[in-house]
XYZ file of C-alpha atoms in Angstrom:
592
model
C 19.510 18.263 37.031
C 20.531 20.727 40.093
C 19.413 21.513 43.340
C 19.342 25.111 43.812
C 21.895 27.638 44.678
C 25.253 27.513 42.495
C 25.599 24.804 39.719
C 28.885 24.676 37.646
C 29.598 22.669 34.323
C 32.813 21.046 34.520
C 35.227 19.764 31.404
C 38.076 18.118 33.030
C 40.603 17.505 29.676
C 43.495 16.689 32.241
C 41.341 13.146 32.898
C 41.053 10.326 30.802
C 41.536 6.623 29.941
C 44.916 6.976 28.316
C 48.072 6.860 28.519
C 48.225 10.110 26.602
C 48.417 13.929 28.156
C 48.178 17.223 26.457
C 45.136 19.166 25.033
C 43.688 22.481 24.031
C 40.726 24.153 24.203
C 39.091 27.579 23.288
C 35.798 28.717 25.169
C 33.323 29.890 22.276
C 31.274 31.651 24.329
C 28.942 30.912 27.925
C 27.222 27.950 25.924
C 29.976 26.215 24.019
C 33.527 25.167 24.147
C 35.859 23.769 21.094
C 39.073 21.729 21.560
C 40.822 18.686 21.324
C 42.428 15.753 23.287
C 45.673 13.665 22.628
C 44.674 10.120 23.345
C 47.094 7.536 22.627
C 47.029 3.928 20.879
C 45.925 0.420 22.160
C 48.281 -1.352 24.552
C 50.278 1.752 25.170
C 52.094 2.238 22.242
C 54.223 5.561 22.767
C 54.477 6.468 18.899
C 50.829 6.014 17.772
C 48.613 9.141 19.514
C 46.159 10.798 17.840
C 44.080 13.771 18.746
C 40.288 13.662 19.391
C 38.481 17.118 18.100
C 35.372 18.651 19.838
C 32.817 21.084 19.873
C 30.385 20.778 23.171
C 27.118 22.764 23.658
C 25.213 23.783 26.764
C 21.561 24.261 26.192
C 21.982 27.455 28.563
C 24.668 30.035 28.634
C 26.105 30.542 31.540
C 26.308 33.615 33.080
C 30.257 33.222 34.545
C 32.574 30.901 32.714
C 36.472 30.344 31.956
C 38.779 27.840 31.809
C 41.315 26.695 34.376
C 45.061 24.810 34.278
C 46.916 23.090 36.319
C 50.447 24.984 37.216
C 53.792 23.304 37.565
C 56.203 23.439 40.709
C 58.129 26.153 40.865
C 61.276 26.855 42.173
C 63.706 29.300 44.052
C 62.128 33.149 43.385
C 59.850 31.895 40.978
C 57.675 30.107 43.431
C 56.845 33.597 45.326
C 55.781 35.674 42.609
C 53.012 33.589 41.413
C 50.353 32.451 44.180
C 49.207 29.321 41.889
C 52.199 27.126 42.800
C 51.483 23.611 41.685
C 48.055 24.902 42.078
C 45.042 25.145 39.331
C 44.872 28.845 38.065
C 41.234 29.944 36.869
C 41.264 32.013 34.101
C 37.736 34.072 34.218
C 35.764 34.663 30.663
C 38.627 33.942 29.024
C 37.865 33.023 25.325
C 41.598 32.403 23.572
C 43.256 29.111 23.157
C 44.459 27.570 26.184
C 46.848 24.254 26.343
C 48.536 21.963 28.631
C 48.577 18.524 30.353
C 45.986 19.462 32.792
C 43.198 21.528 31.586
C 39.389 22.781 31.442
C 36.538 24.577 31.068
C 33.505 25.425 33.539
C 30.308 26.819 32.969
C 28.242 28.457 36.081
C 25.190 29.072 37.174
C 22.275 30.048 39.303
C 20.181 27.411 39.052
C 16.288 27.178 40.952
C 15.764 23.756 42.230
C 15.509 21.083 39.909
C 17.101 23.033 37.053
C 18.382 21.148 34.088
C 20.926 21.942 31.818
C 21.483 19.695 29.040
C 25.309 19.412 26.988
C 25.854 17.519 23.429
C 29.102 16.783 22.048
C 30.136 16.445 18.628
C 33.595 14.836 18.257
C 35.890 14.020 15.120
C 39.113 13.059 14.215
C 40.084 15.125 11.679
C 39.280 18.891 12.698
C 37.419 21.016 15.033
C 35.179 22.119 12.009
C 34.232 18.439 11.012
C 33.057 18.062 14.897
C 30.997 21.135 15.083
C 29.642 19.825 11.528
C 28.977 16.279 13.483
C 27.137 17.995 16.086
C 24.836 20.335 14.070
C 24.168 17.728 11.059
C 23.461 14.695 13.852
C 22.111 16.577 16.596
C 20.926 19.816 16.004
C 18.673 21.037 18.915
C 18.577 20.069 22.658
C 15.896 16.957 23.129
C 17.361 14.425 25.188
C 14.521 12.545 25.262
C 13.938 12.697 21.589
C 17.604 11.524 21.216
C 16.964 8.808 23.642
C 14.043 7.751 21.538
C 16.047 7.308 18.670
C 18.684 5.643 19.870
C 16.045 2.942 21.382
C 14.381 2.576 17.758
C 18.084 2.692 16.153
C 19.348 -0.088 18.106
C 15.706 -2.141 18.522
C 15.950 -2.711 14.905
C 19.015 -4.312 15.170
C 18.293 -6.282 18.062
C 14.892 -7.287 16.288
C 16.785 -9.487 13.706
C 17.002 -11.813 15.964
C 14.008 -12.772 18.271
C 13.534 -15.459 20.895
C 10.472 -17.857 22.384
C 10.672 -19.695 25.198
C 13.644 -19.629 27.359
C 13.637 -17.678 31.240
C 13.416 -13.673 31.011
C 17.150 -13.602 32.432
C 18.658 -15.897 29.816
C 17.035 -13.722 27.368
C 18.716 -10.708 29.173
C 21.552 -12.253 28.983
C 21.358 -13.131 25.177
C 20.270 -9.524 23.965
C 22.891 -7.674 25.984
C 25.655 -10.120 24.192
C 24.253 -9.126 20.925
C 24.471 -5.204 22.253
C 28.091 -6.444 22.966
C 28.855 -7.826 19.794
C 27.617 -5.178 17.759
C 29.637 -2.114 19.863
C 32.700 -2.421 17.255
C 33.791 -1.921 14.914
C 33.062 1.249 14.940
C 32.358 4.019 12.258
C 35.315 5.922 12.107
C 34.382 8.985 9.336
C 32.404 12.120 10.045
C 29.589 13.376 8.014
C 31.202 14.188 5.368
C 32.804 11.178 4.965
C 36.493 12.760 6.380
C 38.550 10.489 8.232
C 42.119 9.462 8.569
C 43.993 7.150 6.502
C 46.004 4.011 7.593
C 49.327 4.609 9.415
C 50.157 7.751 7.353
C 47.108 10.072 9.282
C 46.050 12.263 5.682
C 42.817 13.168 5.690
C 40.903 11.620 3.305
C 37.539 11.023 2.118
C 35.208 7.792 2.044
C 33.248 9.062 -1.144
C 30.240 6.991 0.633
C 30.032 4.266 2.597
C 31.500 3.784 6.195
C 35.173 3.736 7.091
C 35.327 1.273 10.426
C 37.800 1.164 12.935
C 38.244 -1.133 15.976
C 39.318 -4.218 14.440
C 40.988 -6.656 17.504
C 41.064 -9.926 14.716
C 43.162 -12.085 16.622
C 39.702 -12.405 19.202
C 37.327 -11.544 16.141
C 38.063 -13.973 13.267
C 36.635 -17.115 15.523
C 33.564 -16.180 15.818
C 32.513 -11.956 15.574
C 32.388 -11.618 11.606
C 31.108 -15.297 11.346
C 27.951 -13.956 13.190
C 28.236 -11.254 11.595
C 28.184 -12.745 7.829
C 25.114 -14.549 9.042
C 23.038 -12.164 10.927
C 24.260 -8.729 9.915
C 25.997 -9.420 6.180
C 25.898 -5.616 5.094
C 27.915 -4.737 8.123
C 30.195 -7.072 7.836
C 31.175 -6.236 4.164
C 31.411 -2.614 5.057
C 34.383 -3.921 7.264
C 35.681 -5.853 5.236
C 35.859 -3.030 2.623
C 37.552 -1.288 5.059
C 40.108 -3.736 5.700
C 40.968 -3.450 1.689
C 41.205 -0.271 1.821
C 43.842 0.288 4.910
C 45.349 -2.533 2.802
C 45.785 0.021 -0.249
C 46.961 2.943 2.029
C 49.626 1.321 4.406
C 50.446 -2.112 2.339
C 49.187 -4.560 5.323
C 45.976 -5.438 5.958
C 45.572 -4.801 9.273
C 46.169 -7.242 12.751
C 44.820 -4.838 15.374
C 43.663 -1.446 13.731
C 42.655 1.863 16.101
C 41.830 4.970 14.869
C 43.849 4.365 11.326
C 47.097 2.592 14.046
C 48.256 -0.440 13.484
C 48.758 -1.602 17.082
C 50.377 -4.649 16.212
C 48.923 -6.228 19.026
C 49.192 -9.778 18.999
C 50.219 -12.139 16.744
C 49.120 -14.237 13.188
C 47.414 -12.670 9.955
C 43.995 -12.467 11.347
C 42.697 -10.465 8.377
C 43.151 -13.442 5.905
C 40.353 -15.650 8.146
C 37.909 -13.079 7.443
C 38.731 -12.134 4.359
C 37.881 -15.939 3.114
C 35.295 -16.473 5.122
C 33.124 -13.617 4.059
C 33.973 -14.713 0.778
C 32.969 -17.935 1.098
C 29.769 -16.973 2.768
C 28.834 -15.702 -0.632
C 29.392 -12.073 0.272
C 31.161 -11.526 -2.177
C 30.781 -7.552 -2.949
C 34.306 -6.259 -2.728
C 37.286 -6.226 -4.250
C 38.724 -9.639 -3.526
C 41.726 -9.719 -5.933
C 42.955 -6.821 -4.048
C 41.981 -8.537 -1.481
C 43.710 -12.179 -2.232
C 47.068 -9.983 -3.461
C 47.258 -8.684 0.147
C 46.720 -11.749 2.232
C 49.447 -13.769 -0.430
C 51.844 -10.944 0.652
C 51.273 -11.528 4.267
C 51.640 -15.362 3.477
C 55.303 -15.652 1.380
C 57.172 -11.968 1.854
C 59.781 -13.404 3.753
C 61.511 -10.451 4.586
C 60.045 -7.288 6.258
C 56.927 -9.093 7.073
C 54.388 -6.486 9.028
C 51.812 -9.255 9.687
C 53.793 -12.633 9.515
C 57.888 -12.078 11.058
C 59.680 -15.605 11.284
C 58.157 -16.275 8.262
C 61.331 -16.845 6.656
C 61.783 -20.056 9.523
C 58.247 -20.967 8.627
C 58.570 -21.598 5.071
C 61.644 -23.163 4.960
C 61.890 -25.498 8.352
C 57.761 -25.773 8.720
C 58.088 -24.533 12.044
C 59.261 -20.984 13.843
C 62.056 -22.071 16.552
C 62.472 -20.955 19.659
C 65.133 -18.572 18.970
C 65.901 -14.707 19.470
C 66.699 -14.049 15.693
C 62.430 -15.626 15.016
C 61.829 -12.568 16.463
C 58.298 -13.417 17.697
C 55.682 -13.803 20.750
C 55.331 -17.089 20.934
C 56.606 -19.958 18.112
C 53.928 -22.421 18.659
C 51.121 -20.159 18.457
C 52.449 -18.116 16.020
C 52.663 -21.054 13.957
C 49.160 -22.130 14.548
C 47.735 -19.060 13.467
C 50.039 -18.866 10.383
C 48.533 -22.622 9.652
C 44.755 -21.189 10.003
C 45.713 -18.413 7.831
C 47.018 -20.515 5.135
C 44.446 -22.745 5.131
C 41.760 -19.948 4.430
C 43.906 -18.112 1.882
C 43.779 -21.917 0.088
C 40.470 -22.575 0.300
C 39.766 -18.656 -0.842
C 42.608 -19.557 -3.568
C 40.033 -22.675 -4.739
C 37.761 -20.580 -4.824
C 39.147 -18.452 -7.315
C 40.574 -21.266 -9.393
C 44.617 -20.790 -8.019
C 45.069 -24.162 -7.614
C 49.148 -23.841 -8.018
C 48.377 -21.503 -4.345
C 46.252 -23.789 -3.069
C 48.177 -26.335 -2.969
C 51.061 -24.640 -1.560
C 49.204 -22.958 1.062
C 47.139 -25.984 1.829
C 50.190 -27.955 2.578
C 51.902 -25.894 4.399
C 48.461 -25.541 6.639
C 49.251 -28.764 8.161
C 52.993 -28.011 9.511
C 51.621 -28.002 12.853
C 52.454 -31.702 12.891
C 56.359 -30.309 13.144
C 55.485 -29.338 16.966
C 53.420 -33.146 17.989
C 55.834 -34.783 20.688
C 54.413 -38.148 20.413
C 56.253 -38.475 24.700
C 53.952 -36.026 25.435
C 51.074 -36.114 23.048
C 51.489 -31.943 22.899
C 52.377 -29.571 20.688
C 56.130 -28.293 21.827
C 58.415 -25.815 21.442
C 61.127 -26.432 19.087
C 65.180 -25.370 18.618
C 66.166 -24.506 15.447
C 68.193 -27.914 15.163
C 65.188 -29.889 15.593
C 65.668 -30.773 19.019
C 62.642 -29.912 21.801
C 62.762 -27.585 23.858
C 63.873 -29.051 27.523
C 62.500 -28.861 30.200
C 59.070 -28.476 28.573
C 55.848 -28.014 31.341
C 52.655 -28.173 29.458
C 50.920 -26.438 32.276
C 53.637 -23.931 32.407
C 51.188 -20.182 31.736
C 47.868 -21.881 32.764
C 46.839 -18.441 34.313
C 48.598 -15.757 31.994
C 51.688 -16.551 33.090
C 54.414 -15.698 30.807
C 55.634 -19.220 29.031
C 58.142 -20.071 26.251
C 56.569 -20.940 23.252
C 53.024 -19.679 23.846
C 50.669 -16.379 24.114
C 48.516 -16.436 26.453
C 47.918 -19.597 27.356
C 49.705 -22.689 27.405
C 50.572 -25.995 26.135
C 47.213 -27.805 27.001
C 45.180 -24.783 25.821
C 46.848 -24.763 22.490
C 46.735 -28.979 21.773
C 44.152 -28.757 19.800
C 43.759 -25.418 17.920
C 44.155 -26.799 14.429
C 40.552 -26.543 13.969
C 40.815 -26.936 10.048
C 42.801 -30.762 10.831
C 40.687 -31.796 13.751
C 41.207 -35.490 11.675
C 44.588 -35.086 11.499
C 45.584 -34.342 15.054
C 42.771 -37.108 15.671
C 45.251 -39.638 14.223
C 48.624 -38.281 15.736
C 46.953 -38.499 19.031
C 46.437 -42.233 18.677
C 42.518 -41.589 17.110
C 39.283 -41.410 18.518
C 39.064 -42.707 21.904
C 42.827 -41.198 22.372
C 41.815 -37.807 21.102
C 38.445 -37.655 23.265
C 41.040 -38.814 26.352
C 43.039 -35.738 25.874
C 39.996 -33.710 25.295
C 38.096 -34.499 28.146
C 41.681 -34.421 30.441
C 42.052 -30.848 29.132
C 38.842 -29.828 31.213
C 39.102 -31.950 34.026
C 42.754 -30.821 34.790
C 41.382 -27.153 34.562
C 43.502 -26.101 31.955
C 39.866 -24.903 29.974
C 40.336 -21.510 29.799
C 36.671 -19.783 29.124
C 38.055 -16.202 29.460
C 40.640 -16.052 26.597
C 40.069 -17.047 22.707
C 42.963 -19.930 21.967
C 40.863 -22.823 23.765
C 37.413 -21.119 23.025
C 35.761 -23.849 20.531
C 37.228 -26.776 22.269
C 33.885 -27.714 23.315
C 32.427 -28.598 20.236
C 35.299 -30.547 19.358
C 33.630 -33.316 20.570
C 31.225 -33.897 17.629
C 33.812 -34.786 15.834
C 34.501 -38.098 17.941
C 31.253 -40.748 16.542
C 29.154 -41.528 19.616
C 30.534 -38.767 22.037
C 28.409 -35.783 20.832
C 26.883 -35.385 23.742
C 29.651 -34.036 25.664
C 29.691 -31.162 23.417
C 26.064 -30.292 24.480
C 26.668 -30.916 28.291
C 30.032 -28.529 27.889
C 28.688 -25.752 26.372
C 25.559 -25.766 28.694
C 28.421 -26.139 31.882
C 30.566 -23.280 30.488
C 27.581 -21.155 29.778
C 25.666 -21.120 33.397
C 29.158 -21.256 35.182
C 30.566 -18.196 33.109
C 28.085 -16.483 31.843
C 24.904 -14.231 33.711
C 23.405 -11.331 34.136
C 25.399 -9.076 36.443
C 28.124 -6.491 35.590
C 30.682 -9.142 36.268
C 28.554 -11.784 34.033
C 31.116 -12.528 31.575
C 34.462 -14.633 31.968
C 36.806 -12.365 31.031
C 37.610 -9.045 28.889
C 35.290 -9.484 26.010
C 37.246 -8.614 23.358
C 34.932 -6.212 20.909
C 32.283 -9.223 21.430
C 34.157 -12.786 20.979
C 32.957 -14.263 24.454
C 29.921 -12.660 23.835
C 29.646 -14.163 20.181
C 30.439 -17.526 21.767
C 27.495 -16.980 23.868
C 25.251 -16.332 21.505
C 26.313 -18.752 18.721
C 25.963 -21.577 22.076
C 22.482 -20.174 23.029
C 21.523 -20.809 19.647
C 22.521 -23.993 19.000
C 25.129 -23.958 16.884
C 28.819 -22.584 16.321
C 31.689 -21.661 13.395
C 34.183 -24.236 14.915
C 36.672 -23.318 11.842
C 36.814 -20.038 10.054
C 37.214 -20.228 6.535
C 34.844 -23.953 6.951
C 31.086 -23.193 6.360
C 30.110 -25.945 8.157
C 28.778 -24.931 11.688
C 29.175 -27.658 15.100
C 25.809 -28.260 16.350
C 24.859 -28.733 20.344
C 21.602 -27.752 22.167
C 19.381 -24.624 21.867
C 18.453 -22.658 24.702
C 15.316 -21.088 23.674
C 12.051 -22.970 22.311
C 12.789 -20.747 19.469
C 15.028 -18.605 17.608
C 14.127 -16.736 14.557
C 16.821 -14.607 12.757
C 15.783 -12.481 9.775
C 18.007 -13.009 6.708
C 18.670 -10.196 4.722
C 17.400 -10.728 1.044
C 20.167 -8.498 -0.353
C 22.293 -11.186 0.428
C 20.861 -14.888 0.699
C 17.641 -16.795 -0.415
C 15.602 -17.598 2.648
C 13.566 -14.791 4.541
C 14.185 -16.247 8.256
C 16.031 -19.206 9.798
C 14.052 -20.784 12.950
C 15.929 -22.716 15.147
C 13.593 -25.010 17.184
C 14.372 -26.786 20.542
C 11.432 -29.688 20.664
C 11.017 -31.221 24.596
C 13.267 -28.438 25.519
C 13.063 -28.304 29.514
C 15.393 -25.802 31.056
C 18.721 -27.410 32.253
C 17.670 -30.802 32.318
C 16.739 -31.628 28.297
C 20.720 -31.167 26.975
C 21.441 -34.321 24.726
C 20.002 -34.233 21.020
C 18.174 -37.533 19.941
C 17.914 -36.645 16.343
C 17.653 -33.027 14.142
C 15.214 -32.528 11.348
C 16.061 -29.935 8.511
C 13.024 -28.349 6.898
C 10.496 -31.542 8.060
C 13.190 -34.262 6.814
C 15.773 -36.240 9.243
C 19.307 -34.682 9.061
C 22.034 -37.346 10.566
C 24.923 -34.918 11.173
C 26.061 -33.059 14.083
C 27.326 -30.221 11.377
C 25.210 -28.018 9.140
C 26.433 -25.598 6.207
C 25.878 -22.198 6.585
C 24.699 -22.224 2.901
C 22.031 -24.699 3.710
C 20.959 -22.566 6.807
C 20.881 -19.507 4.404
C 18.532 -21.038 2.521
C 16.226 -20.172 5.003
C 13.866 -22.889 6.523
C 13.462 -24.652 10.216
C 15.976 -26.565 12.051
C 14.032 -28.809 14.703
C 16.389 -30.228 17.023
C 14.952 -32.755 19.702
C 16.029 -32.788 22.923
C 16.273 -35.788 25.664
């Protein structure tokens, strides 16, 4: 909307968040404008760029248009025979291709007051003809509020499989916007036709049906994103996971941290085998999962050449990755780690499908975390390659980001007790139960609790695993929540990684939380709301809805849970399966 007098359309190619320059772009005519953009890969990656296609159309033509570039610096004579010395040249009504670092179009016109003109894009990654096929198949007149309308109704019934009772107006603010946060990526990646490009190689090829997704950040995901998403949304969450398969048939690695058909390699672990086997286990089991299993056992014993897993070769033969230049990895310890809660999923997934000879061997060599326990220190520690520690060894070396041997981002405290699928075991090399809730309760009281990054993020419900300190997992998670969490552009910890912190909200709002991917079991702690409903999709399990119910629930003050009751009959654990929640029924937990 203008004022009146002179109005001008601007499309400013030589911006934008990338570390990528270069473009094109053709002016169609005084109402529309084709082109593309270089943009370049995640974490600045100077080999992976791709372009971005479009076709943009003005719901008025403008009377004067033309496109404009930026010129370079010139030199000596050459600087006095052009007047647009590092200076943007217009280039009136012109309608050929135009390209360069620092382009654009504008559109002008005489506008009376209040005049409105309105633009749509339609964008692809393939070709300039698959955009302007986008455009006119998905939006093919001018109606903003039309397309407002059905963007509301689009995302409402998403929203709407989960609704709320109870609770204050801004926690449930703060609960829907997480699940708008979650569900942001992945991201469908094909155009209307079902063109989009393949993994690593760029070809253009075709999805046949179905969605292609992109967007996959699985080191932050495979906590607690497609857990959620297995539960609440299950025929989005196999869509991505037939995607995964698929880049898994085109490039030979399932991906780590896919963009736009990149492997970013951004980092570290085999994040796709986690949600591979937990999807499976789920009982969503509609893909291919011996393609599947064969690419998550490559990732987990190709020694050599290893895309996903490098230092696998000191792995599997010492049980640990040293600290060591030839590893040649980010981290040892907690690259190990996440090799351990890979292996353990691809056993379980290998029970599943009756490989006990695999599950055995991958089972076994879950637990070689145990190689890292320095029983002076009670930590997990950096190791040499002849056994010996690593000296001089600060477990609160990296608290805040900093750079650290041995550990990504994070450090030793904030790694001590990520074995999640061993909690028992590192109970016992800590010295057992009152030892283990010790160093638990130390590692938030010494503010090594990091809420704004993933390694630490379920150490909070850790404590239902210690017999008659449960309640510490309810009074954490309600801390962390009001401290970190609100309803203000700055009301999340940290960057929210395509929906993990937000996932941990929600999951903690709820009542319960996926502790251990790959283990169905979920920790339990207390609800926020009087109610939550979620509607289970019939495709996929028995029950029509799953109520959660917070009885004497009363704000802040009601946090400790004096007994549960699973469809009207006591339940005595502090864990419940997500195939008995799927099952559909009420969950009454009472608060006191």
């Amino acid at each position: 909307t203008f004022p009146a007098g002179r109005a001008n359309v601007l499309l400013n190619l030589g911006l934008g968040l990338t570390n990528e320059t270069g473009a094109m772009l053709r002016v169609v005519s005084g109402s529309e404008v084709e082109g593309f953009k270089m943009i370049g890969d995640f974490c600045y990656n100077p080999e992976d760029v791709r372009p971005v296609y479009f076709v943009a159309r003005l719901s008025q033509a403008a009377p004067t248009f033309g496109a404009w570039k930026k010129m370079p610096k010139y030199q000596g004579a050459e600087a006095s025979w052009t007047k647009y010395d590092d200076a943007y040249k217009p280039y009136p009504g012109f309608r050929q291709e135009i390209a360069g670092d620092n382009i654009g179009a504008y559109f002008s016109y005489d506008m009376p007051q209040g005049g409105v003109i309105e633009v749509k894009v339609g964008i692809s990654y393939t070709s300039i003809e698959n955009a302007r096929l986008n455009l006119e198949t998905e939006q093919p007149g001018f109606d903003f509020e039309a397309t407002r309308h059905n963007a509301y109704q689009a995302w409402n019934e998403l929203l709407g499989r989960i609704t709320l009772k109870g609770g204050t107006p801004e926690d449930k603010t703060i609960f829907y916007t997480a699940l708008y946060h979650l569900l942001l990526h992945p991201n469908i990646l094909q155009d209307i036709n079902g063109d989009y490009r393949a993994m690593e190689s760029g070809a253009v090829k075709n999805t046949g049906g179905g969605n292609r997704y992109t967007v996959f950040s699985l080191w932050d995901t495979y906590r607690n994103v497609h857990p959620f998403l297995s539960l609440v949304y299950p025929d989005l969450q196999l869509g991505m996971v037939h995607s995964m398969v698929e880049m898994y048939n085109e490039s030979g690695w399932m991906p780590k941290w896919e963009l736009l058909g990149m492997e970013t390699g951004v980092m570290v672990g085999d994040p796709a085998t986690p949600v591979i086997a937990d999807t499976w286990l789920r009982g969503l089991k509609d893909f291919d999962v011996k393609t599947a299993y064969d690419a998550a056992r490559k990732a987990a014993v190709q020694r050599q050449d290893n895309e996903l897993r490098p230092g696998l070769l000191y792995y599997d033969s010492l049980g640990y990755i040293p600290e060591n230049s030839k590893a040649g990895v980010w981290g040892t310890v907690s690259t190990t780690l996440e090799y351990n809660i890979s292996d353990w999923n691809l056993a379980q997934l290998a029970k599943a499908l009756g490989k006990n000879e695999d599950y055995q061997r991958f089972l076994r060599r879950s637990y070689s975390y145990r190689n890292y326990f320095d029983l002076q220190t009670g930590m997990l520690r950096p190791r040499i390659e002849d056994g010996s520690w690593l000296s001089p060894f600060d477990p609160e070396a990296g608290k805040n980001f900093e750079p650290v041997i041995g550990f990504v981002e994070g450090n030793a405290w904030q790694y001590r007790f990520y074995v999640p699928h061993d909690i028992k075991g590192l109970k016992s090399l800590l010295g057992g139960d009152d030892a283990f809730f010790q160093a638990l309760t130390a590692c938030f009281d010494t503010g090594n609790y990091d809420m704004a990054n993933e390694p630490d993020i379920t150490y909070p419900y850790l404590f239902n695993y210690i017999p008659g300190k449960e309640q510490y997992t309810a009074q954490t998670v309600r801390r962390l929540m009001r401290q970190y969490y609100f309803n203000a552009p700055e009301g999340l910890p940290g960057n929210d990684d395509t929906g993990t912190l937000s996932a941990w909200l929600l999951f903690s709002m709820m009542g319960f939380y996926p502790d251990c991917p790959g283990d169905m079991d979920f920790a339990l702690s207390s609800p926020v709301f009087d109610e939550v409903t979620i509607q289970l999709d019939p495709k996929y399990y028995p029950g029509k809805a799953l109520t959660i119910e917070a009885v004497n629930a009363k704000g802040d003050k009601n946090l400790l849970i004096d007994k549960v009751e699973w469809n009207g009959k006591r339940y005595k654990s502090y864990f419940i399966s997500h195939q008995e929640l799927v099952k559909g029924g009420r969950l009454r937990v009472f608060l006191k």
